[in-house]
CSV table of C-alpha atoms and ligand atoms in Angstrom, one decimal:
chain,number,residue,atom,x,y,z
A,1,MET,CA,-153.4,7.8,-68.3
A,2,PHE,CA,-155.2,9.7,-71.1
A,3,ASP,CA,-158.7,11.0,-71.0
A,4,PHE,CA,-160.4,11.5,-74.4
A,5,LYS,CA,-164.0,11.6,-73.1
A,6,GLY,CA,-166.1,13.9,-75.3
A,7,LYS,CA,-163.5,13.9,-78.1
A,8,SER,CA,-164.0,12.6,-81.5
A,9,VAL,CA,-161.0,11.0,-83.1
A,10,LEU,CA,-160.6,10.1,-86.8
A,11,ILE,CA,-158.0,7.3,-87.5
A,12,THR,CA,-157.0,6.4,-91.0
A,13,GLY,CA,-155.8,2.8,-91.8
A,14,ALA,CA,-157.7,1.5,-88.8
A,15,SER,CA,-158.5,-1.9,-90.1
A,16,TYR,CA,-155.3,-3.6,-88.9
A,17,GLY,CA,-151.8,-2.9,-87.8
A,18,LEU,CA,-150.9,0.1,-85.7
A,19,GLY,CA,-154.2,1.9,-86.6
A,20,GLU,CA,-156.2,-0.9,-85.1
A,21,GLN,CA,-154.2,-0.7,-81.9
A,22,PHE,CA,-154.7,3.1,-81.8
A,23,ALA,CA,-158.5,2.6,-82.2
A,24,TYR,CA,-158.6,0.3,-79.2
A,25,ALA,CA,-156.5,2.6,-77.1
A,26,PHE,CA,-158.5,5.7,-77.9
A,27,ALA,CA,-161.7,3.7,-77.2
A,28,ASP,CA,-160.3,2.7,-73.8
A,29,ALA,CA,-159.6,6.4,-73.1
A,30,GLY,CA,-163.3,7.3,-73.7
A,31,ALA,CA,-163.0,8.7,-77.3
A,32,ASP,CA,-165.7,8.5,-80.0
A,33,LEU,CA,-164.2,7.3,-83.2
A,34,VAL,CA,-164.3,7.7,-87.0
A,35,LEU,CA,-162.5,4.7,-88.4
A,36,THR,CA,-161.5,4.5,-92.1
A,37,ALA,CA,-159.6,2.0,-94.3
A,38,ARG,CA,-160.5,0.3,-97.6
A,39,SER,CA,-161.9,-3.0,-96.3
A,40,GLU,CA,-165.3,-2.8,-94.8
A,41,GLU,CA,-165.3,-6.2,-93.2
A,42,LEU,CA,-162.1,-5.8,-91.3
A,43,LEU,CA,-163.0,-2.2,-90.3
A,44,GLU,CA,-166.4,-3.2,-89.1
A,45,GLY,CA,-164.7,-5.8,-86.8
A,46,VAL,CA,-162.5,-3.1,-85.2
A,47,GLY,CA,-165.5,-0.8,-85.0
A,48,GLU,CA,-167.6,-3.4,-83.2
A,49,ALA,CA,-164.8,-4.1,-80.7
A,50,CYS,CA,-164.6,-0.3,-80.0
A,51,ARG,CA,-168.3,-0.1,-79.5
A,52,GLU,CA,-168.1,-2.8,-76.9
A,53,LYS,CA,-165.7,-0.6,-75.1
A,54,GLY,CA,-168.3,2.1,-75.0
A,55,SER,CA,-167.4,4.3,-78.0
A,56,LYS,CA,-169.7,5.8,-80.5
A,57,VAL,CA,-168.1,4.6,-83.8
A,58,THR,CA,-168.5,5.6,-87.4
A,59,VAL,CA,-167.0,3.1,-89.8
A,60,ALA,CA,-166.5,4.7,-93.3
A,61,THR,CA,-164.5,3.0,-96.0
A,62,GLY,CA,-162.3,4.9,-98.4
A,63,ASP,CA,-158.9,5.2,-100.0
A,64,VAL,CA,-156.8,8.0,-98.5
A,65,SER,CA,-155.3,8.7,-102.0
A,66,VAL,CA,-158.8,9.4,-103.5
A,67,GLU,CA,-159.8,13.0,-102.7
A,68,ASP,CA,-163.5,12.4,-103.0
A,69,ASP,CA,-163.3,9.5,-100.5
A,70,VAL,CA,-161.4,11.7,-98.1
A,71,LYS,CA,-164.1,14.4,-98.3
A,72,ARG,CA,-166.9,11.9,-97.9
A,73,VAL,CA,-165.3,10.2,-94.8
A,74,VAL,CA,-164.6,13.6,-93.1
A,75,GLU,CA,-168.1,14.9,-93.9
A,76,GLN,CA,-169.7,11.7,-92.5
A,77,GLY,CA,-167.6,11.9,-89.4
A,78,ILE,CA,-168.6,15.5,-88.7
A,79,ALA,CA,-172.2,14.7,-89.5
A,80,ASP,CA,-172.3,11.7,-87.1
A,81,HIS,CA,-170.2,13.3,-84.2
A,82,GLY,CA,-170.7,17.0,-84.7
A,83,LYS,CA,-167.0,17.6,-84.8
A,84,ILE,CA,-163.5,16.0,-85.2
A,85,ASP,CA,-161.1,16.9,-82.5
A,86,VAL,CA,-158.2,14.6,-83.4
A,87,LEU,CA,-156.9,13.2,-86.7
A,88,ILE,CA,-154.4,10.3,-86.7
A,89,ASN,CA,-153.0,10.2,-90.2
A,90,ASN,CA,-151.9,6.6,-90.0
A,91,ALA,CA,-152.7,4.8,-93.3
A,92,GLY,CA,-149.5,3.9,-95.1
A,93,ILE,CA,-147.9,1.4,-97.5
A,94,ALA,CA,-144.3,0.3,-97.9
A,95,ASP,CA,-142.5,-1.7,-100.5
A,96,MET,CA,-140.6,-4.7,-99.3
A,97,ARG,CA,-138.7,-5.6,-102.5
A,98,GLY,CA,-135.6,-3.8,-101.3
A,99,LEU,CA,-135.0,-2.4,-104.8
A,100,ALA,CA,-132.0,-0.1,-105.4
A,101,PRO,CA,-133.1,3.5,-106.3
A,102,GLU,CA,-131.6,3.1,-109.8
A,103,HIS,CA,-134.1,0.3,-110.5
A,104,PHE,CA,-137.1,1.7,-108.8
A,105,ASP,CA,-140.2,1.8,-111.0
A,106,SER,CA,-142.3,5.0,-111.3
A,107,GLU,CA,-145.6,3.3,-110.7
A,108,THR,CA,-144.7,2.1,-107.2
A,109,PHE,CA,-142.9,5.4,-106.4
A,110,ASN,CA,-146.1,7.4,-107.3
A,111,ARG,CA,-148.4,5.0,-105.5
A,112,ILE,CA,-146.4,5.2,-102.3
A,113,ILE,CA,-146.2,9.0,-102.5
A,114,SER,CA,-149.9,9.2,-103.2
A,115,VAL,CA,-150.9,7.1,-100.1
A,116,ASP,CA,-148.2,8.0,-97.6
A,117,LEU,CA,-147.8,11.7,-98.4
A,118,VAL,CA,-150.7,13.1,-100.6
A,119,GLY,CA,-153.3,11.0,-98.7
A,120,ALA,CA,-152.1,12.4,-95.4
A,121,PHE,CA,-152.3,15.9,-96.9
A,122,PHE,CA,-155.9,15.4,-98.1
A,123,TYR,CA,-156.9,14.3,-94.6
A,124,ALA,CA,-154.9,17.1,-92.9
A,125,ARG,CA,-156.5,19.7,-95.2
A,126,GLU,CA,-160.1,18.5,-94.8
A,127,CYS,CA,-159.9,18.0,-91.1
A,128,GLY,CA,-157.7,21.0,-90.6
A,129,ARG,CA,-160.2,23.3,-92.2
A,130,HIS,CA,-162.9,22.1,-89.9
A,131,MET,CA,-160.6,22.3,-86.9
A,132,LEU,CA,-159.6,25.9,-87.8
A,133,GLU,CA,-163.3,26.8,-87.9
A,134,ASN,CA,-163.7,25.3,-84.4
A,135,GLY,CA,-160.6,27.0,-83.2
A,136,SER,CA,-159.1,23.7,-81.9
A,137,GLY,CA,-157.8,20.4,-83.0
A,138,SER,CA,-154.8,18.1,-82.9
A,139,ILE,CA,-153.3,16.1,-85.8
A,140,VAL,CA,-150.8,13.4,-85.5
A,141,ASN,CA,-149.1,12.1,-88.6
A,142,ILE,CA,-147.4,8.7,-88.5
A,143,GLY,CA,-144.0,9.1,-90.0
A,144,SER,CA,-141.1,6.7,-89.8
A,145,ILE,CA,-137.5,6.4,-88.8
A,146,LEU,CA,-136.9,5.9,-92.5
A,147,GLY,CA,-138.2,9.5,-93.1
A,148,ASN,CA,-135.5,10.9,-90.8
A,149,GLY,CA,-132.5,10.2,-92.9
A,150,GLY,CA,-131.0,7.8,-95.4
A,151,SER,CA,-130.7,4.0,-94.7
A,152,GLU,CA,-129.5,0.9,-96.5
A,153,ASN,CA,-133.0,-0.6,-96.6
A,154,GLY,CA,-133.8,-0.1,-100.3
A,155,VAL,CA,-136.8,2.2,-99.6
A,156,ILE,CA,-136.4,5.2,-101.8
A,157,ALA,CA,-140.1,6.0,-102.3
A,158,TYR,CA,-141.1,5.3,-98.7
A,159,SER,CA,-138.3,7.5,-97.3
A,160,ALA,CA,-139.2,10.3,-99.7
A,161,ALA,CA,-142.8,10.1,-98.7
A,162,LYS,CA,-142.1,10.0,-95.0
A,163,GLY,CA,-139.5,12.7,-95.2
A,164,GLY,CA,-142.1,14.8,-97.0
A,165,LEU,CA,-144.6,14.0,-94.3
A,166,ARG,CA,-142.1,15.1,-91.6
A,167,ASN,CA,-141.6,18.5,-93.3
A,168,MET,CA,-145.3,18.8,-93.9
A,169,THR,CA,-145.8,18.3,-90.2
A,170,MET,CA,-143.5,21.2,-89.4
A,171,GLN,CA,-145.1,23.4,-92.1
A,172,LEU,CA,-148.7,22.8,-91.0
A,173,GLY,CA,-147.6,23.0,-87.3
A,174,THR,CA,-146.2,26.5,-88.1
A,175,GLU,CA,-149.0,27.8,-90.3
A,176,TRP,CA,-151.9,26.7,-87.9
A,177,ALA,CA,-150.1,27.3,-84.6
A,178,ASP,CA,-151.8,30.6,-83.8
A,179,ARG,CA,-155.3,29.3,-84.8
A,180,GLY,CA,-155.6,26.5,-82.3
A,181,VAL,CA,-154.6,23.5,-84.4
A,182,ARG,CA,-151.5,21.5,-83.4
A,183,VAL,CA,-149.8,19.2,-86.0
A,184,ASN,CA,-147.2,16.8,-84.8
A,185,ALA,CA,-145.7,13.5,-86.0
A,186,VAL,CA,-144.7,10.2,-84.4
A,187,SER,CA,-141.9,8.4,-86.3
A,188,PRO,CA,-141.7,4.7,-85.2
A,189,GLY,CA,-138.7,2.6,-85.7
A,190,PHE,CA,-139.4,-1.1,-86.6
A,191,ILE,CA,-142.6,-2.6,-85.1
A,192,VAL,CA,-144.0,-6.0,-85.9
A,193,THR,CA,-147.3,-5.4,-87.8
A,194,GLU,CA,-148.9,-6.9,-91.0
A,195,MET,CA,-146.7,-4.5,-92.9
A,196,THR,CA,-143.4,-5.7,-91.5
A,197,ARG,CA,-144.1,-9.2,-90.2
A,198,PRO,CA,-143.0,-11.0,-93.4
A,199,ALA,CA,-139.6,-9.4,-93.2
A,200,LEU,CA,-139.1,-9.0,-89.5
A,201,GLU,CA,-140.5,-12.3,-88.2
A,202,ALA,CA,-140.6,-14.6,-91.2
A,203,LEU,CA,-137.1,-13.7,-92.4
A,204,GLY,CA,-135.6,-13.0,-89.1
A,205,MET,CA,-134.8,-9.4,-90.0
A,206,ASP,CA,-135.9,-8.4,-86.5
A,207,LYS,CA,-132.6,-9.7,-85.2
A,208,TRP,CA,-130.7,-7.6,-87.8
A,209,ILE,CA,-132.7,-4.5,-86.9
A,210,ALA,CA,-132.1,-5.2,-83.2
A,211,THR,CA,-128.3,-5.2,-83.8
A,212,ARG,CA,-128.4,-1.7,-85.3
A,213,THR,CA,-130.9,-0.3,-82.7
A,214,PRO,CA,-129.2,1.1,-79.5
A,215,MET,CA,-131.9,-0.6,-77.4
A,216,ARG,CA,-131.1,-3.9,-79.2
A,217,ARG,CA,-134.7,-4.7,-80.0
A,218,VAL,CA,-137.6,-3.8,-82.3
A,219,GLY,CA,-140.4,-1.7,-80.8
A,220,GLU,CA,-143.9,-2.7,-79.7
A,221,SER,CA,-147.1,-1.2,-80.9
A,222,GLY,CA,-148.1,0.0,-77.5
A,223,GLU,CA,-144.9,2.1,-77.3
A,224,VAL,CA,-146.0,3.9,-80.4
A,225,THR,CA,-149.6,4.3,-79.2
A,226,ASN,CA,-148.4,6.1,-76.0
A,227,ALA,CA,-146.6,8.7,-78.0
A,228,VAL,CA,-149.5,9.2,-80.4
A,229,MET,CA,-152.0,9.6,-77.5
A,230,PHE,CA,-149.7,12.1,-75.8
A,231,LEU,CA,-149.3,14.3,-78.8
A,232,ALA,CA,-153.0,14.0,-79.6
A,233,SER,CA,-154.0,15.0,-76.1
A,234,ASP,CA,-154.2,18.4,-74.4
A,235,LEU,CA,-151.2,17.4,-72.3
A,236,ALA,CA,-149.2,18.4,-75.4
A,237,SER,CA,-150.9,21.8,-75.6
A,238,TYR,CA,-147.7,23.8,-76.2
A,239,ILE,CA,-146.2,21.3,-78.6
A,240,THR,CA,-146.6,21.6,-82.4
A,241,GLY,CA,-144.5,20.9,-85.5
A,242,VAL,CA,-142.6,18.1,-83.6
A,243,ASP,CA,-141.6,14.7,-84.9
A,244,LEU,CA,-141.4,12.4,-81.9
A,245,LEU,CA,-139.2,9.4,-82.7
A,246,VAL,CA,-140.1,6.2,-81.0
A,247,ASP,CA,-137.2,4.2,-82.3
A,248,GLY,CA,-135.1,2.8,-79.4
A,249,GLY,CA,-132.5,5.4,-79.9
A,250,THR,CA,-131.8,4.7,-83.6
A,251,ASN,CA,-132.1,8.3,-84.8
A,252,ALA,CA,-129.8,9.5,-82.0
A,253,SER,CA,-127.0,7.1,-82.9
A,254,ASN,CA,-124.5,7.7,-85.6
A,255,GLY,CA,-124.6,4.1,-86.6
A,256,THR,CA,-124.6,1.5,-83.9
A,257,PHE,CA,-122.6,-1.7,-83.4
A,258,GLN,CA,-123.7,-4.9,-85.0
A,259,ILE,CA,-121.2,-7.0,-83.1
A,260,PRO,CA,-119.9,-5.9,-79.7
A,261,PRO,CA,-117.1,-3.5,-80.4
A,262,ILE,CA,-113.6,-4.6,-79.4
A,263,HIS,CA,-113.0,-1.6,-77.2
A,264,HIS,CA,-115.6,-2.9,-74.8
A,265,GLU,CA,-113.0,-5.5,-73.9
A,266,TRP,CA,-110.1,-3.1,-73.4
A,267,ASN,CA,-110.7,-1.6,-69.9
A,268,LYS,CA,-111.0,-4.8,-68.0
A,269,ASP,CA,-110.7,-3.0,-64.6
A,270,GLN,CA,-113.7,-0.8,-65.5
A,271,PRO,CA,-116.1,-3.2,-67.3
A,272,MET,CA,-119.4,-2.1,-68.8
A,273,ILE,CA,-122.5,-2.3,-66.6
A,274,PRO,CA,-123.9,-4.7,-67.5
A,275,SER,CA,-121.4,-6.4,-69.7
A,276,SER,CA,-121.6,-6.0,-73.5
A,277,TYR,CA,-124.4,-7.6,-75.4
A,278,GLU,CA,-124.4,-11.0,-77.0
A,279,PRO,CA,-123.1,-10.8,-80.6
A,280,VAL,CA,-125.8,-11.6,-83.2
A,281,GLN,CA,-123.3,-11.8,-86.0
A,282,PRO,CA,-120.1,-14.0,-85.8
A,283,ARG,CA,-116.9,-12.2,-84.8
A,284,PRO,CA,-114.5,-11.8,-87.7
A,285,ASP,CA,-111.1,-13.5,-87.4
A,286,TRP,CA,-109.1,-10.3,-87.5
A,287,TYR,CA,-111.0,-9.2,-84.3
A,288,GLN,CA,-108.8,-11.4,-82.1
A,289,ALA,CA,-105.7,-9.3,-82.9
A,290,LEU,CA,-107.3,-6.2,-81.3
A,291,GLU,CA,-108.6,-7.9,-78.1
A,292,ALA,CA,-105.7,-6.8,-76.0
A,293,GLY,CA,-106.3,-3.1,-76.7
A,294,VAL,CA,-104.0,-0.3,-78.0
A,295,PRO,CA,-100.3,-0.9,-77.6
A,296,GLY,CA,-98.9,1.7,-75.3
A,297,VAL,CA,-102.3,2.4,-73.8
A,298,HIS,CA,-103.7,-0.9,-72.7
A,299,TYR,CA,-100.4,-2.8,-72.5
A,300,PRO,CA,-96.8,-1.8,-72.7
A,301,LEU,CA,-95.3,-1.1,-76.1
A,302,PRO,CA,-93.0,-4.0,-77.2
A,303,GLU,CA,-89.3,-3.3,-76.4
A,304,GLU,CA,-87.5,-1.9,-79.4
B,1,LIG,P1,-150.1,-2.2,-91.9
B,1,LIG,O1,-149.9,-2.5,-93.3
B,1,LIG,O2,-150.2,-3.2,-90.8
B,1,LIG,O3,-151.5,-1.3,-91.8
B,1,LIG,C1,-151.7,-0.2,-92.7
B,1,LIG,C2,-153.1,0.3,-92.6
B,1,LIG,O4,-153.3,1.3,-93.6
B,1,LIG,C3,-154.1,-0.8,-92.8
B,1,LIG,O5,-155.3,-0.5,-92.1
B,1,LIG,C4,-154.5,-0.6,-94.3
B,1,LIG,O6,-155.7,-1.0,-94.7
B,1,LIG,C5,-154.4,0.9,-94.4
B,1,LIG,N1,-154.2,1.4,-95.7
B,1,LIG,C6,-153.2,1.1,-96.6
B,1,LIG,N2,-153.3,1.8,-97.8
B,1,LIG,C7,-154.5,2.5,-97.6
B,1,LIG,C8,-155.2,3.4,-98.5
B,1,LIG,N3,-154.7,3.7,-99.7
B,1,LIG,N4,-156.3,4.0,-98.0
B,1,LIG,C9,-156.8,3.7,-96.8
B,1,LIG,N5,-156.1,2.9,-95.9
B,1,LIG,C10,-155.0,2.3,-96.4
B,1,LIG,O7,-149.0,-1.1,-91.5
B,1,LIG,P2,-148.6,-0.5,-90.1
B,1,LIG,O8,-147.3,-1.1,-89.7
B,1,LIG,O9,-149.7,-0.6,-89.1
B,1,LIG,O10,-148.3,1.0,-90.5
B,1,LIG,C11,-149.1,2.1,-90.0
B,1,LIG,C12,-148.4,3.3,-90.2
B,1,LIG,O11,-147.2,3.3,-89.5
B,1,LIG,C13,-148.0,3.5,-91.7
B,1,LIG,O12,-148.1,4.9,-92.0
B,1,LIG,C14,-146.5,3.1,-91.7
B,1,LIG,O13,-145.8,3.7,-92.7
B,1,LIG,C15,-146.1,3.6,-90.3
B,1,LIG,N6,-144.9,2.9,-89.8
B,1,LIG,C16,-144.9,1.6,-89.5
B,1,LIG,C17,-143.7,1.0,-89.0
B,1,LIG,C18,-143.6,-0.5,-88.7
B,1,LIG,O14,-142.5,-1.0,-88.4
B,1,LIG,N7,-144.7,-1.2,-88.7
B,1,LIG,C19,-142.6,1.8,-88.8
B,1,LIG,C20,-142.6,3.1,-89.1
B,1,LIG,C21,-143.8,3.7,-89.6
């Protein structure tokens, strides 16, 4: 569907998780790649697989929160490929402890901000300057559903960082719009990767997430990749400053049902198509009392 032949794409956090999947998808679409993350061994493995798909690949290790690393990786990418057309600001860390904000430690808070927000800024600035000189470029920041509002997930630092990244996307999108550089974000809902696997799969939290997602499931990495490639591509030539949510409807919903709501059972002559979903959580006892509906609406009021 996408054609990135002749384009050079820099992906941060490409050693595993979503970044690894993005690398394979861009390689399949004909792109040349600059891949970066901290671990050389893992990154080299991804790079080799992309070379086998026909891409010219630069593998450059570095920490996104270290300014000198960022400058070195971008310089190396430009030296090897002559240009960088697309930046995917994907590297990110989260904190799975579920700590309440009132207990959250400064060290972890600062670390998450420095990787998820400041690191993304370093890359956007360094690649952005080069793209502005070329008069064209496309940046896609990987945000999160958790950067689009509050949640009960105990993620104060992550939501602050991703919320900042979302607004930075709009700010850069605005400031660079008339100079040929587009800046957008993709905000995934929950996707099983190395980051989330311990909670989602090992603890079974994927089922809990599914109950509060209108599509009743967690997402798949390919569904995020499609959105990233669209915004990175020239097909999105009039789109900038946008945060595209890939979240199964979560952001659109004003809270969604964790057990099938009782009013799904009221209008038996006009049942839902298809019928309501299987409850994941047990129905509470008091629920039975409401099954028949609203007195006077769904059944006659009791005689006085
Ligand atoms: P992951 O932990 O599986 O992979 C993260 C990648 O970033 C790895 O390649 C890792 O090496 C790299 N990385 C981490 N810190 C780095 C640093 N300081 N410098 C350089 N590289 C670093 O995570 P993932 O699920 O693939 O997440 C990718 C992005 O998607 C992140 O920005 C994450 O916040 C975001 N996201 C993930 C989900 C999800 O459910 N998985 C949901 C919303 C957003």
